[in-house]
């Protein structure tokens, strides 16, 4: 081989060596042993398994870290932002429309007979304090919870991201801690008044006459709590119990189940809260502008005697030691005679 051929061959080998050194190594050549590369026909099966929430391995101490995708979260989000949020908004708007129409057509429910100028104690300080503890905490919990569900669409565009973030952050703290005040209020409410809220036959008459809410001079006799108030009592107690359990489950994650259980608890929590909010809005209306003299019961604790006679005749007779005519126990004013 001539000298120029040897030189040309050496130059060619040098060029090929430089080209080989500058070419990136293939992933298959540099991948650690045992690593699966997603470039085969089986990749679809792998991703399908991941999408279905198959448990993998992780170096993190949390065993749940091995699940890359939790598919049920998509279903939870669709239900929360779909039917729950939609029907909840319709229910809240619906009760407001009903109350406005009721006020326009019925007006404020006033006494049918002249006031006597005498009062009778309806609730003592402990009862009123329990009521306002429960009511006040529920109002804050309801507002902060509604912000979590609807705030992104209602408040965020109005007040901006900075104010919304601050409001939501403080609201979360209030929601977490005032939840315990609400639980305590519900428990004491149950202990104070459960004996007065046992359903009885007279409640059917109250319902049949709609409590006299739609008619003047119609006053079905009732004890300390009428049938409508009993509905509110049990809605508060049972709904409050449901909110308390699901709230604790969300406040202490994974203490009452896994991730899917928590998603279920969250949906139950939202549904109960929305339903209870609808009931309480009606209660607030009747207890404030809807009925003359009703607020005094939880304000000063003293109510006008004629108010008590028209709305709670059997209770007033018991307080005053009067004898009730059995023929009047189902309706009317509930005429009384002094006890003998």
Short mmCIF file of C-alpha atoms in Angstrom, two decimals:
data_model
loop_
_atom_site.label_atom_id
_atom_site.label_comp_id
_atom_site.label_asym_id
_atom_site.label_seq_id
_atom_site.Cartn_x
_atom_site.Cartn_y
_atom_site.Cartn_z
CA UNK A 1 0.00 0.00 0.00
CA UNK A 2 1.46 3.33 -0.99
CA UNK A 3 2.06 6.05 1.51
CA UNK A 4 -0.75 8.28 0.22
CA UNK A 5 -3.23 5.37 0.52
CA UNK A 6 -2.17 4.82 4.11
CA UNK A 7 -2.64 8.55 4.83
CA UNK A 8 -6.11 8.59 3.23
CA UNK A 9 -7.20 5.52 5.23
CA UNK A 10 -5.95 7.06 8.47
CA UNK A 11 -7.85 10.30 7.74
CA UNK A 12 -11.06 8.35 7.00
CA UNK A 13 -10.80 6.44 10.27
CA UNK A 14 -10.22 9.70 12.14
CA UNK A 15 -13.36 11.27 10.61
CA UNK A 16 -15.47 8.23 11.43
CA UNK A 17 -14.17 8.22 15.01
CA UNK A 18 -15.04 11.88 15.52
CA UNK A 19 -18.53 11.34 14.04
CA UNK A 20 -19.16 8.38 16.32
CA UNK A 21 -18.05 10.32 19.38
CA UNK A 22 -20.41 13.21 18.53
CA UNK A 23 -23.47 11.04 17.94
CA UNK A 24 -25.89 10.86 21.01
CA UNK A 25 -26.10 7.45 22.53
CA UNK A 26 -29.45 5.73 22.10
CA UNK A 27 -31.70 5.59 25.12
CA UNK A 28 -31.70 1.82 25.00
CA UNK A 29 -27.88 1.82 25.21
CA UNK A 30 -27.69 4.19 28.21
CA UNK A 31 -30.84 3.27 30.18
CA UNK A 32 -30.21 1.62 33.54
CA UNK A 33 -30.72 -2.08 33.67
CA UNK A 34 -34.31 -3.14 34.39
CA UNK A 35 -35.83 0.18 33.25
CA UNK A 36 -38.85 -0.12 30.94
CA UNK A 37 -38.79 2.22 27.94
CA UNK A 38 -42.23 3.30 26.70
CA UNK A 39 -41.58 2.76 23.02
CA UNK A 40 -43.10 -0.64 22.39
CA UNK A 41 -46.51 -2.01 21.50
CA UNK A 42 -47.11 -2.79 25.21
CA UNK A 43 -46.99 0.89 26.16
CA UNK A 44 -50.77 1.21 25.74
CA UNK A 45 -51.30 -1.53 28.30
CA UNK A 46 -48.92 0.17 30.73
CA UNK A 47 -50.65 3.54 30.48
CA UNK A 48 -54.05 1.89 30.71
CA UNK A 49 -53.01 0.27 33.97
CA UNK A 50 -51.69 3.59 35.30
CA UNK A 51 -54.89 5.32 34.22
CA UNK A 52 -56.93 2.75 36.16
CA UNK A 53 -55.00 3.47 39.35
CA UNK A 54 -52.78 0.41 39.57
CA UNK A 55 -50.55 0.49 42.66
CA UNK A 56 -46.88 0.86 41.79
CA UNK A 57 -43.74 1.26 43.88
CA UNK A 58 -42.28 4.43 45.34
CA UNK A 59 -39.30 5.34 47.50
CA UNK A 60 -41.53 7.69 49.51
CA UNK A 61 -42.73 6.45 52.92
CA UNK A 62 -46.36 7.10 51.97
CA UNK A 63 -47.73 3.88 50.43
CA UNK A 64 -50.31 5.89 48.44
CA UNK A 65 -47.49 7.57 46.52
CA UNK A 66 -47.30 4.47 44.34
CA UNK A 67 -50.57 5.45 42.62
CA UNK A 68 -49.71 7.83 39.79
CA UNK A 69 -53.28 8.58 38.63
CA UNK A 70 -56.42 8.34 40.78
CA UNK A 71 -59.15 8.10 38.16
CA UNK A 72 -62.08 8.35 40.57
CA UNK A 73 -61.05 11.94 41.20
CA UNK A 74 -62.32 12.85 37.75
CA UNK A 75 -65.74 11.38 38.53
CA UNK A 76 -65.80 13.19 41.88
CA UNK A 77 -64.93 16.50 40.22
CA UNK A 78 -67.61 16.01 37.57
CA UNK A 79 -70.28 15.35 40.21
CA UNK A 80 -69.15 18.18 42.49
CA UNK A 81 -68.91 20.84 39.78
CA UNK A 82 -71.86 19.40 37.87
CA UNK A 83 -75.09 18.16 39.50
CA UNK A 84 -74.23 19.10 43.10
CA UNK A 85 -73.24 22.68 42.29
CA UNK A 86 -76.03 23.13 39.74
CA UNK A 87 -78.92 21.72 41.77
CA UNK A 88 -77.59 23.39 44.90
CA UNK A 89 -77.67 26.78 43.19
CA UNK A 90 -81.22 26.15 41.96
CA UNK A 91 -82.33 25.13 45.47
CA UNK A 92 -80.84 28.26 47.07
CA UNK A 93 -82.34 30.51 44.41
CA UNK A 94 -85.65 28.67 44.66
CA UNK A 95 -86.11 29.19 48.41
CA UNK A 96 -85.32 32.90 48.01
CA UNK A 97 -87.91 33.25 45.24
CA UNK A 98 -90.51 31.37 47.31
CA UNK A 99 -89.95 33.60 50.34
CA UNK A 100 -90.16 36.79 48.27
CA UNK A 101 -93.42 35.64 46.70
CA UNK A 102 -94.77 34.59 50.11
CA UNK A 103 -93.98 38.00 51.55
CA UNK A 104 -95.56 39.82 48.58
CA UNK A 105 -98.81 37.84 48.73
CA UNK A 106 -99.14 37.02 52.43
CA UNK A 107 -97.18 39.85 53.96
CA UNK A 108 -95.89 39.72 57.49
CA UNK A 109 -97.82 37.37 59.74
CA UNK A 110 -99.26 39.60 62.43
CA UNK A 111 -101.32 39.00 65.56
CA UNK A 112 -105.01 38.54 64.86
CA UNK A 113 -106.03 39.75 68.33
CA UNK A 114 -104.84 42.87 70.19
CA UNK A 115 -101.65 42.53 72.22
CA UNK A 116 -102.18 42.11 75.94
CA UNK A 117 -99.08 43.99 77.05
CA UNK A 118 -98.07 40.98 79.11
CA UNK A 119 -95.12 38.75 78.32
CA UNK A 120 -94.11 35.22 79.17
CA UNK A 121 -90.62 33.73 79.13
CA UNK A 122 -90.17 31.40 76.19
CA UNK A 123 -86.44 30.64 76.34
CA UNK A 124 -83.91 31.16 79.12
CA UNK A 125 -80.35 32.42 78.73
CA UNK A 126 -78.82 28.94 78.27
CA UNK A 127 -81.32 28.07 75.54
CA UNK A 128 -80.80 31.35 73.73
CA UNK A 129 -77.01 31.08 74.02
CA UNK A 130 -77.11 27.58 72.55
CA UNK A 131 -79.31 28.75 69.70
CA UNK A 132 -77.04 31.65 68.78
CA UNK A 133 -73.89 29.51 69.09
CA UNK A 134 -75.36 27.02 66.64
CA UNK A 135 -76.90 29.62 64.34
CA UNK A 136 -73.89 31.95 64.29
CA UNK A 137 -71.37 29.21 63.59
CA UNK A 138 -73.61 27.68 60.91
CA UNK A 139 -73.93 31.00 59.08
CA UNK A 140 -70.14 31.41 58.92
CA UNK A 141 -69.71 27.77 57.91
CA UNK A 142 -72.37 28.11 55.22
CA UNK A 143 -70.85 31.28 53.73
CA UNK A 144 -67.31 29.92 53.72
CA UNK A 145 -68.49 26.60 52.31
CA UNK A 146 -70.46 28.33 49.55
CA UNK A 147 -67.30 30.25 48.72
CA UNK A 148 -65.43 26.98 48.25
CA UNK A 149 -68.15 25.68 45.93
CA UNK A 150 -69.08 28.84 44.01
CA UNK A 151 -66.46 31.47 44.83
CA UNK A 152 -64.33 30.90 41.73
CA UNK A 153 -67.27 31.80 39.50
CA UNK A 154 -69.02 34.41 41.66
CA UNK A 155 -66.43 36.27 43.76
CA UNK A 156 -63.14 35.85 41.92
CA UNK A 157 -64.16 37.88 38.84
CA UNK A 158 -65.52 40.65 41.09
CA UNK A 159 -62.85 41.14 43.77
CA UNK A 160 -59.77 39.83 41.93
CA UNK A 161 -57.32 37.00 42.68
CA UNK A 162 -55.44 38.64 45.58
CA UNK A 163 -58.53 39.52 47.61
CA UNK A 164 -60.15 36.21 46.74
CA UNK A 165 -57.10 34.25 47.86
CA UNK A 166 -56.95 36.13 51.18
CA UNK A 167 -60.70 35.76 51.78
CA UNK A 168 -60.63 32.06 50.97
CA UNK A 169 -57.58 31.44 53.15
CA UNK A 170 -59.17 33.08 56.19
CA UNK A 171 -62.44 31.40 55.35
CA UNK A 172 -60.77 27.99 55.41
CA UNK A 173 -59.41 28.64 58.89
CA UNK A 174 -62.80 29.86 60.11
CA UNK A 175 -64.51 26.84 58.58
CA UNK A 176 -62.11 24.37 60.19
CA UNK A 177 -62.26 25.80 63.70
CA UNK A 178 -65.86 27.01 63.92
CA UNK A 179 -66.92 23.54 62.89
CA UNK A 180 -66.25 22.45 66.48
CA UNK A 181 -68.48 25.25 67.83
CA UNK A 182 -71.26 24.07 65.52
CA UNK A 183 -70.84 20.48 66.70
CA UNK A 184 -71.10 21.58 70.33
CA UNK A 185 -74.17 23.69 69.57
CA UNK A 186 -75.93 20.80 67.81
CA UNK A 187 -75.20 18.43 70.69
CA UNK A 188 -76.49 20.82 73.38
CA UNK A 189 -79.52 21.67 71.21
CA UNK A 190 -80.40 17.99 71.07
CA UNK A 191 -80.02 17.54 74.83
CA UNK A 192 -82.08 20.65 75.66
CA UNK A 193 -85.03 20.15 73.36
CA UNK A 194 -85.32 16.56 72.20
CA UNK A 195 -88.14 15.85 74.68
CA UNK A 196 -90.15 18.74 73.21
CA UNK A 197 -89.69 17.59 69.61
CA UNK A 198 -91.10 14.07 69.69
CA UNK A 199 -93.68 13.81 66.87
CA UNK A 200 -97.30 13.39 68.00
CA UNK A 201 -100.77 13.25 66.51
CA UNK A 202 -101.43 16.98 66.95
CA UNK A 203 -98.63 17.65 64.46
CA UNK A 204 -100.76 16.16 61.68
CA UNK A 205 -103.42 18.80 62.33
CA UNK A 206 -100.76 21.51 62.23
CA UNK A 207 -99.56 20.27 58.85
CA UNK A 208 -103.12 19.92 57.54
CA UNK A 209 -103.71 23.59 58.30
CA UNK A 210 -100.20 24.59 57.18
CA UNK A 211 -99.68 26.09 60.62
CA UNK A 212 -102.08 28.88 59.76
CA UNK A 213 -99.31 30.55 57.76
CA UNK A 214 -101.55 31.09 54.73
CA UNK A 215 -104.77 32.06 56.53
CA UNK A 216 -105.79 34.62 59.10
CA UNK A 217 -107.52 33.57 62.29
CA UNK A 218 -106.29 29.99 61.87
CA UNK A 219 -104.07 28.91 64.74
CA UNK A 220 -103.62 25.16 65.23
CA UNK A 221 -102.75 24.50 68.84
CA UNK A 222 -99.16 23.52 69.56
CA UNK A 223 -96.94 22.83 72.52
CA UNK A 224 -93.51 24.42 73.01
CA UNK A 225 -92.55 23.54 69.44
CA UNK A 226 -95.02 23.22 66.60
CA UNK A 227 -94.71 20.67 63.80
CA UNK A 228 -92.77 23.05 61.54
CA UNK A 229 -90.25 23.77 64.27
CA UNK A 230 -89.89 20.05 64.90
CA UNK A 231 -88.94 19.58 61.26
CA UNK A 232 -86.28 22.27 61.64
CA UNK A 233 -85.06 20.71 64.88
CA UNK A 234 -84.58 17.24 63.39
CA UNK A 235 -83.11 18.67 60.19
CA UNK A 236 -80.57 20.54 62.31
CA UNK A 237 -79.76 17.60 64.58
CA UNK A 238 -79.57 14.90 61.90
CA UNK A 239 -78.04 17.18 59.29
CA UNK A 240 -75.63 18.54 61.87
CA UNK A 241 -74.60 15.00 62.82
CA UNK A 242 -73.93 14.19 59.16
CA UNK A 243 -71.96 17.37 58.66
CA UNK A 244 -69.98 16.73 61.84
CA UNK A 245 -68.90 13.22 60.84
CA UNK A 246 -68.04 14.05 57.25
CA UNK A 247 -66.36 17.27 58.35
CA UNK A 248 -64.13 15.40 60.79
CA UNK A 249 -63.31 12.86 58.11
CA UNK A 250 -62.15 15.66 55.82
CA UNK A 251 -60.40 17.57 58.59
CA UNK A 252 -58.36 14.50 59.55
CA UNK A 253 -57.52 12.86 56.19
CA UNK A 254 -57.46 9.05 55.93
CA UNK A 255 -58.64 8.61 59.52
CA UNK A 256 -62.02 7.24 58.40
CA UNK A 257 -61.10 5.58 55.10
CA UNK A 258 -59.10 5.92 51.94
CA UNK A 259 -59.02 8.55 49.24
CA UNK A 260 -62.20 7.36 47.55
CA UNK A 261 -64.00 7.42 50.92
CA UNK A 262 -62.91 11.02 51.42
CA UNK A 263 -64.28 11.95 48.01
CA UNK A 264 -67.60 10.37 49.02
CA UNK A 265 -67.55 12.21 52.36
CA UNK A 266 -66.95 15.50 50.57
CA UNK A 267 -69.96 15.02 48.29
CA UNK A 268 -72.19 13.99 51.19
CA UNK A 269 -70.94 16.99 53.17
CA UNK A 270 -71.81 19.37 50.33
CA UNK A 271 -75.28 17.90 49.73
CA UNK A 272 -76.26 18.00 53.41
CA UNK A 273 -74.89 21.53 53.80
CA UNK A 274 -76.85 22.82 50.80
CA UNK A 275 -80.08 21.14 51.95
CA UNK A 276 -79.68 22.45 55.50
CA UNK A 277 -78.91 25.94 54.21
CA UNK A 278 -82.23 25.93 52.32
CA UNK A 279 -84.09 24.93 55.51
CA UNK A 280 -82.30 27.50 57.66
CA UNK A 281 -82.99 30.32 55.19
CA UNK A 282 -86.71 29.63 55.61
CA UNK A 283 -86.27 29.50 59.39
CA UNK A 284 -84.43 32.83 59.42
CA UNK A 285 -87.21 34.44 57.40
CA UNK A 286 -90.02 33.27 59.71
CA UNK A 287 -87.99 34.14 62.80
CA UNK A 288 -87.27 37.70 61.66
CA UNK A 289 -89.38 39.69 59.21
CA UNK A 290 -91.80 36.88 58.39
CA UNK A 291 -93.71 36.78 61.69
CA UNK A 292 -94.47 39.53 64.17
CA UNK A 293 -93.04 38.82 67.61
CA UNK A 294 -91.11 35.70 66.59
CA UNK A 295 -87.65 37.22 67.01
CA UNK A 296 -88.37 38.15 70.63
CA UNK A 297 -88.32 34.47 71.54
CA UNK A 298 -84.59 34.25 70.85
CA UNK A 299 -83.88 37.93 71.40
CA UNK A 300 -85.01 38.82 74.89
CA UNK A 301 -86.54 35.43 75.57
CA UNK A 302 -89.87 37.10 76.41
CA UNK A 303 -92.85 36.88 74.04
CA UNK A 304 -96.18 38.66 73.97
CA UNK A 305 -98.81 36.55 75.67
CA UNK A 306 -101.21 36.84 72.73
CA UNK A 307 -98.44 35.68 70.38
CA UNK A 308 -97.92 32.62 72.55
CA UNK A 309 -101.69 31.98 72.66
CA UNK A 310 -102.03 32.11 68.89
CA UNK A 311 -98.95 30.05 68.00
CA UNK A 312 -98.31 27.85 71.03
CA UNK A 313 -101.58 27.68 72.92
CA UNK A 314 -100.95 24.33 74.61
CA UNK A 315 -97.53 25.45 75.81
CA UNK A 316 -98.93 28.72 77.19
CA UNK A 317 -101.67 26.84 79.03
CA UNK A 318 -99.03 24.60 80.59
CA UNK A 319 -96.88 27.57 81.63
CA UNK A 320 -99.81 29.44 83.16
CA UNK A 321 -101.38 26.38 84.73
CA UNK A 322 -104.54 26.70 82.66
CA UNK A 323 -106.83 23.85 81.69
CA UNK A 324 -107.15 23.32 77.95
CA UNK A 325 -110.45 22.37 76.35
CA UNK A 326 -109.71 19.01 74.63
CA UNK A 327 -112.02 20.00 71.78
CA UNK A 328 -109.69 22.85 70.93
CA UNK A 329 -106.44 20.89 70.85
CA UNK A 330 -106.47 20.47 67.11
CA UNK A 331 -107.05 24.04 66.01
CA UNK A 332 -108.52 27.43 66.71
CA UNK A 333 -107.28 29.67 69.46
CA UNK A 334 -107.20 26.94 72.07
CA UNK A 335 -109.55 28.43 74.69
CA UNK A 336 -108.43 27.94 78.24
CA UNK A 337 -109.98 27.93 81.66
CA UNK A 338 -108.21 28.46 84.99
CA UNK A 339 -106.98 25.26 86.56
CA UNK A 340 -109.13 24.04 89.42
#
